[in-house]
Coordinates of C-alpha atoms in Angstrom, one line a residue:
Chain A
M1 CA -33.1 35.3 49.1
S2 CA -33.3 32.2 51.3
D3 CA -34.9 34.1 54.2
L4 CA -38.0 34.5 52.0
T5 CA -38.6 30.8 52.8
H6 CA -38.8 31.6 56.5
L7 CA -41.8 34.0 56.1
T8 CA -45.1 32.6 57.4
I9 CA -48.0 32.7 55.0
S10 CA -49.5 35.7 56.8
E11 CA -46.1 37.6 56.6
A12 CA -45.6 36.7 52.9
R13 CA -49.1 37.7 52.1
A14 CA -48.5 41.2 53.6
K15 CA -45.2 41.6 51.8
L16 CA -46.7 40.5 48.5
R17 CA -49.6 42.8 48.8
G18 CA -47.3 45.6 49.9
K19 CA -45.2 44.9 46.8
E20 CA -42.1 44.5 49.0
I21 CA -41.5 41.1 47.4
T22 CA -42.8 39.4 44.3
A23 CA -44.3 35.9 43.9
A24 CA -41.5 35.1 41.4
E25 CA -38.9 35.9 44.1
I26 CA -40.5 33.8 46.8
T27 CA -41.1 30.9 44.4
E28 CA -37.4 30.9 43.2
A29 CA -36.3 30.9 46.9
Y30 CA -38.4 27.8 47.5
L31 CA -37.3 26.1 44.3
S32 CA -33.6 26.6 45.2
A33 CA -34.2 25.4 48.8
I34 CA -35.9 22.3 47.5
E35 CA -33.1 21.6 45.0
S36 CA -30.5 21.5 47.7
A37 CA -32.5 19.9 50.5
N38 CA -34.6 17.3 48.6
P39 CA -31.7 14.8 48.0
L40 CA -31.4 14.6 51.8
L41 CA -35.0 14.8 53.0
N42 CA -36.9 13.1 50.1
A43 CA -40.0 15.2 50.8
Y44 CA -40.9 15.9 47.2
V45 CA -41.5 13.1 44.6
T46 CA -42.0 15.6 41.8
V47 CA -41.0 19.3 41.6
T48 CA -43.1 21.3 39.1
A49 CA -40.6 24.2 38.7
D50 CA -41.9 25.4 35.3
K51 CA -45.5 25.3 36.4
A52 CA -44.6 27.1 39.7
R53 CA -42.8 29.9 37.7
G54 CA -45.7 30.3 35.4
M55 CA -48.2 30.5 38.3
A56 CA -46.0 33.0 40.1
K57 CA -45.8 35.2 37.0
A58 CA -49.6 35.2 36.8
S59 CA -49.8 36.0 40.5
D60 CA -47.5 38.9 40.1
A61 CA -49.6 40.3 37.3
R62 CA -52.7 40.0 39.5
L63 CA -50.9 41.5 42.5
A64 CA -49.8 44.4 40.4
K65 CA -53.4 45.2 39.5
G66 CA -54.3 44.9 43.2
D67 CA -56.7 42.0 42.6
G68 CA -54.8 39.1 44.2
G69 CA -56.7 36.2 45.9
A70 CA -56.5 35.1 49.5
L71 CA -53.3 33.0 48.8
E72 CA -52.0 35.0 45.9
G73 CA -48.3 34.1 45.2
I74 CA -48.0 31.7 48.1
P75 CA -45.9 28.6 47.2
L76 CA -47.4 25.4 48.4
G77 CA -46.6 21.7 48.3
I78 CA -49.3 19.1 47.5
K79 CA -49.6 15.7 48.9
D80 CA -49.4 13.0 46.1
L81 CA -52.9 11.9 47.1
F82 CA -54.5 14.9 45.4
A83 CA -55.3 14.6 41.7
T84 CA -53.4 17.4 39.9
E85 CA -54.2 17.7 36.2
G86 CA -51.4 16.5 33.9
I87 CA -49.0 16.1 36.9
H88 CA -47.7 12.9 38.7
T89 CA -50.5 11.6 41.0
Q90 CA -49.7 8.2 42.3
A91 CA -50.5 8.1 46.1
C92 CA -46.8 7.1 46.2
S93 CA -47.7 3.7 44.9
H94 CA -46.1 1.6 42.1
V95 CA -49.6 0.5 41.0
L96 CA -50.4 4.0 39.7
D97 CA -47.2 4.1 37.7
G98 CA -47.2 7.0 35.2
F99 CA -50.7 8.2 36.2
K100 CA -51.4 11.8 35.2
P101 CA -55.0 12.7 35.8
R102 CA -57.0 14.7 33.3
Y103 CA -58.8 16.5 36.1
E104 CA -58.0 18.5 39.2
S105 CA -59.2 17.8 42.8
T106 CA -61.6 20.2 44.3
V107 CA -59.3 21.1 47.2
T108 CA -56.4 22.0 44.9
S109 CA -58.7 23.8 42.4
N110 CA -59.8 26.0 45.4
L111 CA -56.2 26.8 46.2
W112 CA -55.3 27.7 42.7
A113 CA -58.4 29.8 42.4
D114 CA -57.2 31.8 45.4
G115 CA -53.8 32.4 43.7
A116 CA -51.6 29.8 45.4
V117 CA -48.5 28.5 43.5
M118 CA -47.8 24.8 43.2
L119 CA -44.2 23.7 43.9
G120 CA -44.7 20.0 43.4
K121 CA -46.0 16.8 44.8
L122 CA -45.1 15.5 48.3
N123 CA -44.0 12.1 49.4
M124 CA -46.4 10.1 51.6
D125 CA -47.0 6.5 52.8
E126 CA -48.4 4.4 50.0
F127 CA -52.2 5.1 49.7
A128 CA -51.8 7.0 53.0
M129 CA -51.4 3.7 54.9
G130 CA -48.6 4.2 57.4
S131 CA -47.4 6.3 60.3
S132 CA -43.8 6.8 59.4
N133 CA -43.7 7.5 55.6
E134 CA -41.7 4.4 55.2
T135 CA -44.3 2.5 53.0
S136 CA -43.9 5.0 50.1
Y137 CA -42.8 3.5 46.8
Y138 CA -40.4 6.5 46.6
G139 CA -38.6 5.7 49.9
P140 CA -38.8 7.2 53.3
V141 CA -39.0 10.9 54.1
I142 CA -36.5 12.2 56.6
N143 CA -37.5 14.4 59.5
P144 CA -35.5 17.7 59.6
W145 CA -35.4 17.3 63.4
R146 CA -32.6 15.3 65.0
R147 CA -32.1 14.1 68.6
S148 CA -29.8 16.2 70.6
R149 CA -28.3 16.6 74.0
L150 CA -28.3 19.9 75.9
Q151 CA -24.9 20.7 77.5
T152 CA -24.5 23.3 80.1
T153 CA -21.1 24.8 80.7
V154 CA -20.5 27.2 83.6
K155 CA -17.7 29.6 82.8
P156 CA -16.1 31.5 85.6
T157 CA -15.5 35.2 85.3
I158 CA -11.9 36.0 84.4
H159 CA -10.2 39.0 86.0
D160 CA -7.1 39.9 84.2
G161 CA -4.8 40.9 87.0
G162 CA -4.0 44.5 87.5
G163 CA -5.2 45.9 84.2
G164 CA -8.8 45.7 85.3
F165 CA -9.7 43.7 82.2
V166 CA -12.7 41.3 82.9
V167 CA -14.1 38.5 80.8
P168 CA -17.6 37.9 82.2
G169 CA -18.4 34.3 82.9
G170 CA -21.9 32.7 82.9
V171 CA -23.9 29.7 81.9
E172 CA -23.6 28.6 78.3
Q173 CA -25.9 26.1 76.7
S174 CA -25.2 24.2 73.5
R175 CA -26.7 21.2 71.8
T176 CA -24.8 18.2 70.4
Y177 CA -26.7 16.6 67.6
D178 CA -27.1 12.9 66.9
N179 CA -26.9 11.9 63.2
M180 CA -29.5 9.2 63.4
Q181 CA -32.3 9.7 60.8
L182 CA -35.8 10.1 62.2
V183 CA -39.1 9.6 60.5
P184 CA -41.4 12.6 60.0
G185 CA -44.5 10.5 60.9
G186 CA -47.1 9.6 58.3
S187 CA -48.9 9.3 56.2
S188 CA -48.4 13.0 55.4
G189 CA -44.7 12.8 56.0
G190 CA -43.6 14.8 53.0
S191 CA -46.1 17.5 53.9
A192 CA -44.8 17.8 57.5
S193 CA -41.1 17.5 56.6
S194 CA -41.3 20.1 53.8
V195 CA -43.2 22.6 56.0
A196 CA -40.7 22.1 58.9
A197 CA -37.7 22.4 56.7
F198 CA -38.9 25.5 54.9
L199 CA -39.4 23.8 51.5
C200 CA -42.9 25.2 51.1
A201 CA -44.9 27.8 52.9
G202 CA -47.6 25.3 53.7
A203 CA -48.9 22.0 52.4
T204 CA -52.0 20.0 51.8
A205 CA -52.4 16.7 53.7
T206 CA -55.0 14.2 54.5
D207 CA -56.0 12.4 57.7
T208 CA -57.8 9.0 57.9
G209 CA -56.5 7.9 61.4
G210 CA -54.0 10.7 62.3
S211 CA -52.1 11.3 59.1
I212 CA -52.1 15.1 59.5
R213 CA -51.9 15.4 63.2
Q214 CA -49.2 12.8 64.0
P215 CA -46.6 14.0 61.4
A216 CA -47.4 17.6 62.5
A217 CA -46.6 16.6 66.1
F218 CA -43.4 14.9 65.0
T219 CA -42.1 17.9 63.1
G220 CA -43.1 20.9 65.3
T221 CA -45.7 22.1 62.8
V222 CA -49.5 22.7 63.1
G223 CA -51.9 20.3 61.4
I224 CA -55.7 20.3 61.4
K225 CA -58.1 17.6 60.4
P226 CA -61.4 19.4 59.9
T227 CA -64.8 17.9 60.5
Y228 CA -65.7 15.1 58.1
G229 CA -67.5 16.8 55.2
R230 CA -65.7 20.2 55.5
C231 CA -63.3 19.6 52.6
S232 CA -64.4 17.9 49.4
R233 CA -63.0 14.5 48.9
W234 CA -63.5 14.8 45.1
G235 CA -60.2 14.1 43.3
I236 CA -58.4 12.7 46.4
V237 CA -57.3 9.1 46.0
A238 CA -59.7 7.2 48.3
F239 CA -58.4 5.1 51.2
A240 CA -61.3 4.8 53.7
S241 CA -64.1 7.0 52.4
S242 CA -66.0 7.3 55.7
L243 CA -62.8 8.5 57.5
D244 CA -60.7 10.4 54.9
Q245 CA -60.5 14.2 55.3
A246 CA -58.2 16.8 53.8
G247 CA -56.5 19.5 55.8
P248 CA -53.4 21.7 55.9
I249 CA -50.0 21.4 57.6
A250 CA -48.6 24.8 58.3
R251 CA -45.9 26.6 60.3
D252 CA -48.3 28.3 62.7
V253 CA -51.9 28.4 63.8
R254 CA -52.8 31.4 61.7
D255 CA -51.3 29.9 58.6
A256 CA -53.3 26.7 59.1
A257 CA -56.5 28.9 59.4
I258 CA -55.7 30.7 56.2
L259 CA -55.1 27.5 54.3
L260 CA -58.2 25.7 55.6
K261 CA -60.4 28.6 54.6
S262 CA -59.2 28.2 51.0
M263 CA -59.3 24.4 51.0
A264 CA -62.8 24.0 52.4
S265 CA -65.9 24.4 50.3
V266 CA -69.3 23.0 49.6
D267 CA -69.0 20.7 46.6
P268 CA -71.8 19.2 44.7
K269 CA -69.3 16.6 43.3
D270 CA -68.9 15.0 46.8
T271 CA -72.2 13.8 48.3
T272 CA -70.7 13.9 51.8
S273 CA -69.6 17.5 51.5
V274 CA -71.7 19.4 54.0
D275 CA -73.8 22.3 53.0
R276 CA -72.5 25.0 55.4
P277 CA -70.8 28.2 54.5
V278 CA -67.0 28.3 55.3
P279 CA -66.3 30.7 58.1
D280 CA -63.4 33.1 58.3
Y281 CA -61.2 30.9 60.6
E282 CA -58.5 33.6 60.9
A283 CA -61.0 35.8 62.7
A284 CA -61.1 33.4 65.6
I285 CA -57.4 33.8 66.3
G286 CA -56.7 36.1 69.3
K287 CA -60.2 35.8 70.8
P288 CA -60.0 35.2 74.6
I289 CA -60.8 31.8 75.9
K290 CA -62.0 33.0 79.3
G291 CA -64.8 30.8 80.6
M292 CA -64.2 28.1 78.0
K293 CA -64.7 24.6 79.3
V294 CA -61.8 22.4 78.4
G295 CA -62.3 18.6 79.0
I296 CA -59.4 16.4 80.0
P297 CA -60.2 12.7 79.2
K298 CA -58.8 10.3 81.7
E299 CA -58.6 7.5 79.1
Y300 CA -55.8 9.2 77.3
R301 CA -53.4 8.5 80.1
V302 CA -52.0 5.3 78.7
D303 CA -49.5 2.8 80.1
G304 CA -45.9 3.4 79.1
M305 CA -46.5 6.9 78.0
P306 CA -43.2 8.9 78.3
E307 CA -43.0 11.3 81.3
D308 CA -42.2 14.1 78.9
I309 CA -45.6 13.8 77.3
E310 CA -47.5 13.6 80.6
A311 CA -45.6 16.8 81.7
L312 CA -46.4 18.5 78.4
W313 CA -50.1 17.7 78.8
Q314 CA -50.1 19.1 82.4
Q315 CA -48.3 22.2 81.0
G316 CA -51.0 22.6 78.4
I317 CA -53.7 22.4 81.1
A318 CA -51.9 25.1 83.1
W319 CA -51.6 27.4 80.1
L320 CA -55.3 27.2 79.3
K321 CA -56.2 27.7 82.9
D322 CA -54.0 30.8 83.1
A323 CA -55.8 32.1 80.1
G324 CA -59.1 31.8 82.0
A325 CA -60.4 28.4 80.8
E326 CA -62.3 26.1 83.1
I327 CA -60.7 22.7 83.3
V328 CA -63.0 19.7 83.8
D329 CA -62.2 16.0 84.0
I330 CA -64.1 13.9 81.6
S331 CA -64.5 10.3 80.6
L332 CA -64.6 8.9 77.0
P333 CA -65.1 5.3 78.1
H334 CA -64.8 3.6 74.6
T335 CA -61.5 5.2 73.7
K336 CA -59.5 2.0 73.9
Y337 CA -61.7 0.4 71.3
A338 CA -61.3 3.1 68.7
L339 CA -58.0 1.7 67.3
P340 CA -59.2 -1.9 67.0
A341 CA -62.5 -0.8 65.4
Y342 CA -60.5 1.4 63.0
Y343 CA -58.4 -1.6 62.0
I344 CA -61.6 -3.3 60.8
V345 CA -63.4 -0.3 59.3
A346 CA -60.5 1.3 57.4
P347 CA -59.1 -1.9 55.8
A348 CA -62.7 -3.0 54.8
E349 CA -63.2 0.3 53.0
A350 CA -59.7 0.2 51.6
S351 CA -60.2 -3.3 50.2
S352 CA -63.2 -2.1 48.1
N353 CA -61.7 1.3 47.2
L354 CA -58.5 -0.3 46.0
A355 CA -60.3 -2.9 43.9
R356 CA -60.1 -0.5 41.0
Y357 CA -56.3 -0.9 40.6
D358 CA -56.5 -3.9 38.2
G359 CA -54.1 -2.9 35.4
V360 CA -57.0 -2.0 33.0
R361 CA -57.8 1.7 33.2
Y362 CA -54.6 3.2 34.6
G363 CA -51.2 2.5 36.0
L364 CA -49.2 -0.6 36.1
R365 CA -50.1 -3.8 34.1
V366 CA -48.2 -7.1 34.5
P367 CA -49.4 -9.5 31.7
G368 CA -50.8 -12.9 32.6
K369 CA -52.1 -15.9 30.7
D370 CA -55.7 -14.7 31.3
I371 CA -57.4 -11.7 32.8
I372 CA -57.5 -13.1 36.4
E373 CA -53.8 -13.8 36.3
M374 CA -53.2 -10.3 34.9
Y375 CA -55.1 -8.8 37.8
E376 CA -53.3 -10.9 40.4
K377 CA -49.8 -10.3 39.0
T378 CA -50.5 -6.6 38.6
R379 CA -51.7 -6.1 42.1
A380 CA -48.9 -8.4 43.5
A381 CA -46.3 -6.2 41.8
G382 CA -48.0 -2.9 42.3
F383 CA -48.9 -2.8 45.9
G384 CA -46.4 -2.7 48.8
R385 CA -46.5 -4.9 51.9
E386 CA -48.5 -2.7 54.1
V387 CA -51.2 -2.0 51.5
K388 CA -51.5 -5.8 50.7
R389 CA -51.8 -6.5 54.4
R390 CA -54.7 -4.0 54.8
I391 CA -56.5 -5.2 51.6
M392 CA -56.2 -8.8 53.0
I393 CA -57.6 -7.8 56.4
G394 CA -60.4 -5.9 54.7
T395 CA -61.2 -8.7 52.3
Y396 CA -61.3 -11.2 55.2
V397 CA -63.5 -9.2 57.5
L398 CA -66.0 -8.5 54.7
S399 CA -66.0 -12.1 53.5
A400 CA -69.0 -14.4 53.9
G401 CA -69.5 -15.6 57.4
Y402 CA -67.3 -12.9 59.1
Y403 CA -69.1 -9.7 58.2
D404 CA -71.3 -9.6 61.3
A405 CA -68.6 -10.7 63.7
Y406 CA -66.1 -8.0 62.5
Y407 CA -67.5 -5.3 60.4
L408 CA -70.9 -4.9 61.9
Q409 CA -69.5 -5.1 65.5
A410 CA -66.9 -2.4 64.6
Q411 CA -69.5 -0.1 63.2
K412 CA -71.6 -0.5 66.4
V413 CA -68.6 0.3 68.5
R414 CA -68.0 3.3 66.3
T415 CA -71.5 4.5 67.3
L416 CA -70.5 4.2 70.9
I417 CA -67.3 6.1 70.4
K418 CA -69.2 9.0 68.8
R419 CA -71.8 8.9 71.6
D420 CA -69.0 9.3 74.2
F421 CA -68.1 12.6 72.5
E422 CA -71.7 13.7 72.1
N423 CA -72.2 13.2 75.9
V424 CA -69.3 15.4 76.9
F425 CA -70.2 18.1 74.5
A426 CA -73.8 18.0 75.7
A427 CA -72.5 18.5 79.2
G428 CA -71.1 21.8 78.2
V429 CA -67.5 20.9 77.2
D430 CA -66.3 23.2 74.4
V431 CA -63.0 21.6 73.6
I432 CA -61.0 18.5 74.6
L433 CA -57.2 18.6 75.3
T434 CA -55.1 15.5 74.8
P435 CA -51.5 14.6 73.8
A436 CA -51.2 14.3 70.0
T437 CA -49.0 11.2 70.0
P438 CA -47.8 8.6 72.5
S439 CA -44.1 9.3 71.6
A440 CA -41.8 11.7 69.8
A441 CA -40.4 10.9 66.3
F442 CA -38.7 7.5 66.1
G443 CA -35.8 6.2 64.0
V444 CA -36.0 5.2 60.3
A445 CA -36.3 1.4 60.1
D446 CA -37.0 1.1 63.8
E447 CA -36.8 -2.6 64.5
D448 CA -39.7 -2.8 67.0
M449 CA -42.1 -1.1 64.5
A450 CA -40.9 -3.2 61.6
S451 CA -41.4 -6.5 63.3
D452 CA -44.9 -5.9 64.6
P453 CA -47.5 -4.0 62.5
V454 CA -49.7 -3.4 65.6
K455 CA -46.9 -1.5 67.2
M456 CA -46.8 0.9 64.3
Y457 CA -50.6 1.2 64.4
L458 CA -50.4 2.4 68.1
N459 CA -49.0 5.7 66.9
D460 CA -52.6 6.7 66.1
I461 CA -54.0 5.9 69.5
F462 CA -54.8 9.5 70.4
T463 CA -55.9 10.7 67.0
V464 CA -58.0 7.9 65.6
T465 CA -61.0 8.4 67.9
V466 CA -61.5 11.8 66.1
N467 CA -61.8 10.2 62.7
M468 CA -64.1 7.5 64.0
A469 CA -66.4 10.2 65.3
G470 CA -66.0 12.6 62.3
L471 CA -64.8 15.4 64.6
P472 CA -62.3 18.2 64.0
G473 CA -58.9 17.9 65.6
I474 CA -55.8 20.1 65.6
S475 CA -52.2 19.2 66.6
V476 CA -50.2 22.2 67.9
P477 CA -46.5 22.1 68.9
A478 CA -46.2 22.6 72.6
G479 CA -42.6 21.8 73.6
L480 CA -39.5 19.7 73.2
D481 CA -38.8 16.4 74.9
G482 CA -35.5 15.6 76.8
K483 CA -33.9 14.8 73.4
G484 CA -34.8 18.1 71.9
L485 CA -37.6 16.7 69.7
P486 CA -40.9 18.4 69.2
L487 CA -44.1 17.2 70.9
G488 CA -47.6 18.2 70.1
L489 CA -50.9 18.7 72.0
Q490 CA -54.2 17.8 70.3
L491 CA -57.4 19.8 70.7
I492 CA -60.7 18.1 69.7
G493 CA -63.8 20.1 69.0
R494 CA -67.5 19.9 68.3
P495 CA -68.5 19.1 64.7
F496 CA -67.8 22.2 62.4
D497 CA -66.4 24.2 65.3
E498 CA -62.9 24.5 63.8
E499 CA -63.0 28.1 65.0
T500 CA -62.7 27.1 68.7
L501 CA -59.8 24.9 67.8
F502 CA -57.9 27.7 66.1
Q503 CA -58.8 30.1 69.0
T504 CA -57.5 27.6 71.7
A505 CA -54.5 26.4 69.7
H506 CA -53.4 30.0 69.3
V507 CA -53.4 30.3 73.1
I508 CA -51.1 27.3 73.4
E509 CA -48.9 28.6 70.6
K510 CA -48.5 31.9 72.3
A511 CA -47.5 30.3 75.6
A512 CA -45.3 27.6 74.1
G513 CA -43.6 29.6 71.4
K514 CA -42.6 28.3 68.0
F515 CA -40.1 25.5 67.3
Q516 CA -37.8 25.1 64.4
P517 CA -35.1 22.5 63.7
E518 CA -31.4 23.4 63.5
K519 CA -30.5 23.4 59.8
W520 CA -28.2 20.5 58.6
W521 CA -29.8 19.7 55.3
Chain B
M1 CA -60.5 -16.1 65.5
S2 CA -57.4 -16.8 63.5
V3 CA -56.5 -17.7 60.0
D4 CA -54.5 -20.6 58.6
L5 CA -52.3 -20.7 55.5
R6 CA -55.2 -22.1 53.4
T7 CA -57.5 -19.2 54.4
V8 CA -54.8 -16.7 53.6
K9 CA -54.4 -18.1 50.1
R10 CA -58.2 -18.1 49.6
V11 CA -58.5 -14.4 50.8
A12 CA -55.5 -13.4 48.6
H13 CA -57.3 -14.9 45.6
L14 CA -60.6 -13.1 46.6
A15 CA -58.5 -9.9 46.7
R16 CA -56.8 -10.7 43.4
I17 CA -53.3 -10.6 44.8
A18 CA -50.9 -13.3 43.7
V19 CA -49.0 -14.6 46.7
S20 CA -46.0 -17.0 46.9
E21 CA -45.9 -19.7 49.5
E22 CA -43.4 -17.6 51.4
D23 CA -45.6 -14.5 51.2
A24 CA -48.6 -16.4 52.4
E25 CA -46.7 -17.8 55.4
R26 CA -45.5 -14.4 56.4
M27 CA -49.0 -12.9 55.9
T28 CA -50.6 -15.6 58.1
G29 CA -48.5 -14.4 61.1
E30 CA -49.2 -10.7 60.4
L31 CA -52.9 -11.2 59.9
N32 CA -53.2 -13.2 63.1
A33 CA -51.4 -10.5 65.0
I34 CA -53.9 -7.9 63.7
L35 CA -56.9 -10.2 64.3
G36 CA -55.7 -10.8 67.8
F37 CA -55.5 -7.1 68.4
V38 CA -59.1 -6.5 67.2
E39 CA -60.4 -9.4 69.2
Q40 CA -60.9 -7.0 72.2
L41 CA -64.0 -5.5 70.4
N42 CA -65.9 -8.6 71.6
E43 CA -65.8 -7.3 75.2
V44 CA -68.0 -4.3 74.2
D45 CA -71.7 -4.7 74.9
V46 CA -73.4 -3.5 71.7
A47 CA -76.9 -4.7 72.5
G48 CA -79.4 -2.3 71.0
V49 CA -76.7 -0.2 69.4
E50 CA -77.2 0.8 65.7
P51 CA -74.2 0.4 63.5
M52 CA -72.8 3.7 62.2
T53 CA -73.6 4.5 58.6
S54 CA -72.7 8.2 58.6
V55 CA -70.7 10.4 61.0
T56 CA -72.8 13.5 60.2
P57 CA -76.5 13.4 60.5
M58 CA -77.4 14.4 57.0
E59 CA -79.6 13.3 54.2
M60 CA -77.6 12.1 51.2
K61 CA -77.5 14.8 48.5
K62 CA -78.8 13.8 45.2
R63 CA -77.7 15.3 41.9
Q64 CA -80.1 16.5 39.4
D65 CA -80.7 13.7 36.8
A66 CA -79.2 15.7 34.0
V67 CA -76.3 15.3 31.6
T68 CA -73.6 17.7 32.7
D69 CA -70.5 16.2 31.3
G70 CA -69.4 13.9 28.5
N71 CA -67.5 13.5 25.2
K72 CA -64.3 12.8 27.0
A73 CA -63.5 9.3 25.8
A74 CA -60.0 10.3 24.9
D75 CA -59.4 11.6 28.4
I76 CA -60.9 8.5 30.0
V77 CA -58.6 6.1 28.2
A78 CA -55.6 8.4 28.3
N79 CA -53.9 6.7 31.2
A80 CA -54.7 3.1 30.3
P81 CA -51.9 0.6 29.7
A82 CA -53.5 -0.7 26.5
T83 CA -56.2 0.8 24.3
E84 CA -57.6 0.7 20.8
E85 CA -60.0 3.3 19.4
N86 CA -61.1 4.5 22.8
F87 CA -61.6 1.0 24.2
F88 CA -59.7 -0.5 27.1
L89 CA -57.8 -3.6 25.9
V90 CA -57.7 -6.7 28.2
P91 CA -56.7 -10.3 27.6
K92 CA -59.4 -12.4 26.0
V93 CA -62.2 -13.2 28.5
V94 CA -64.6 -15.2 26.3
E95 CA -63.8 -17.8 23.7

């Protein structure tokens, strides 16, 4: 049974339609995988086993009649940021204690309408604020990947004297694993870890500064943040409304395309949802990239970047060149200002979005002698350190006398960041290739990161520009570093040109192969 | 620019987050580290640059001015910590 969890969505889809397997069987396989692995990985905060079984049964009935949807019977995990009717939805925060929405987010509604099965809610950084999944009220998620050392043993050929018996020698390679726990990245750490560890066929995620692409890179999975406005934000707990976008994390490029097709829609309930039909992303996979112009931005070569990442980037360039793409050097001069501008814009938006958690309409309430004290005590007890830090920054930069110096300046810089991209696209560049992250996965409770918030923020240095400009970006696994950990490359596209990202990412995937962690959980 | 302990306490009150003396001291250091990091934005020449208001050039969609929903009072108060007859209960605000 357990090998059913190793099927990709496209493979499972074919077997379900061909009646080789049932939705009930694949759902049971995932539920039992979660039961044994979750105590170790902490990827799920709630498992909805009964609901999953009910949905699988309904899927099997539809499949039997031959009228299954695009994701009929495919078991998925849902990030805790998405409102799911009657089911735990807390953005992994204490302040939303006990919240069970009376409505369903548009993205998850779309998935269920296409026949997907919900396995449960996935762990994440509190309110999607973090790059390691360590800010969750429910504790850190563990990355299924571990560091390892490759050992090469050369064995001589043994000739057994006169009998002519020969034991052939050769070179044997084996890996010795380190038991240190690594983070899966964040904020969609539960999504990335559960996909990499075969605890769901695919997962929903969200990305405000890199929260889909960085965890995907840390776990050897594929993650795409589509263009701002492609997926409806209705029913997704808001962090920074001008930057937040939903997208999938999946085991390969094709699965990511299948999931995004179902998640994306035009939604009258979200005024920033863009009025464009959703294309068939899967159709872009396998198309040749001959003649495509790939831009390599010089500003993404940063000080202190590990050699492995530079080498991987060069390898990616070589793969695309071999496939017939034209490589051009480009400049995105305002790149270094994207992260500081983000740390004004995102906290500012968060401070107003999170004003609603006041102990009145939902979640936690800590009593006080008057209403102000009740607000202050509720929010002090309900929010974790990182969330408080960002609310404080946001409140400060929006406060009287500082608005122009911080917020307005940051929004102007944001215009310049977007203009950089517009200029290179206008010059004929079709897609931009960069590393996805400045490092591989790091350890849980890393002292450097814990002592300096800015150090943690630097994780998003290559991904945050894309959110600031509203562009689509995909992270695709491209290799392992010297310690056997996965590394990703990022492709950035023109607005609403996700098809080119899938097409190009598939070329990298074909050249690099797929990566999966050695099972220990 | 940097913040002092007094400013941190004032901002915490504006944000309606109770902070202890110890919290406020720790936050002062953390906020100054972040404010120091964002300082580099002042190097950028933004003369004549419009602040961004929307990443996609689009006109904001407007809904039809019609009643499409309603009669959900029970759903709306369902998650509240304290209610009475479909009202949210809060500590007394006026004498």
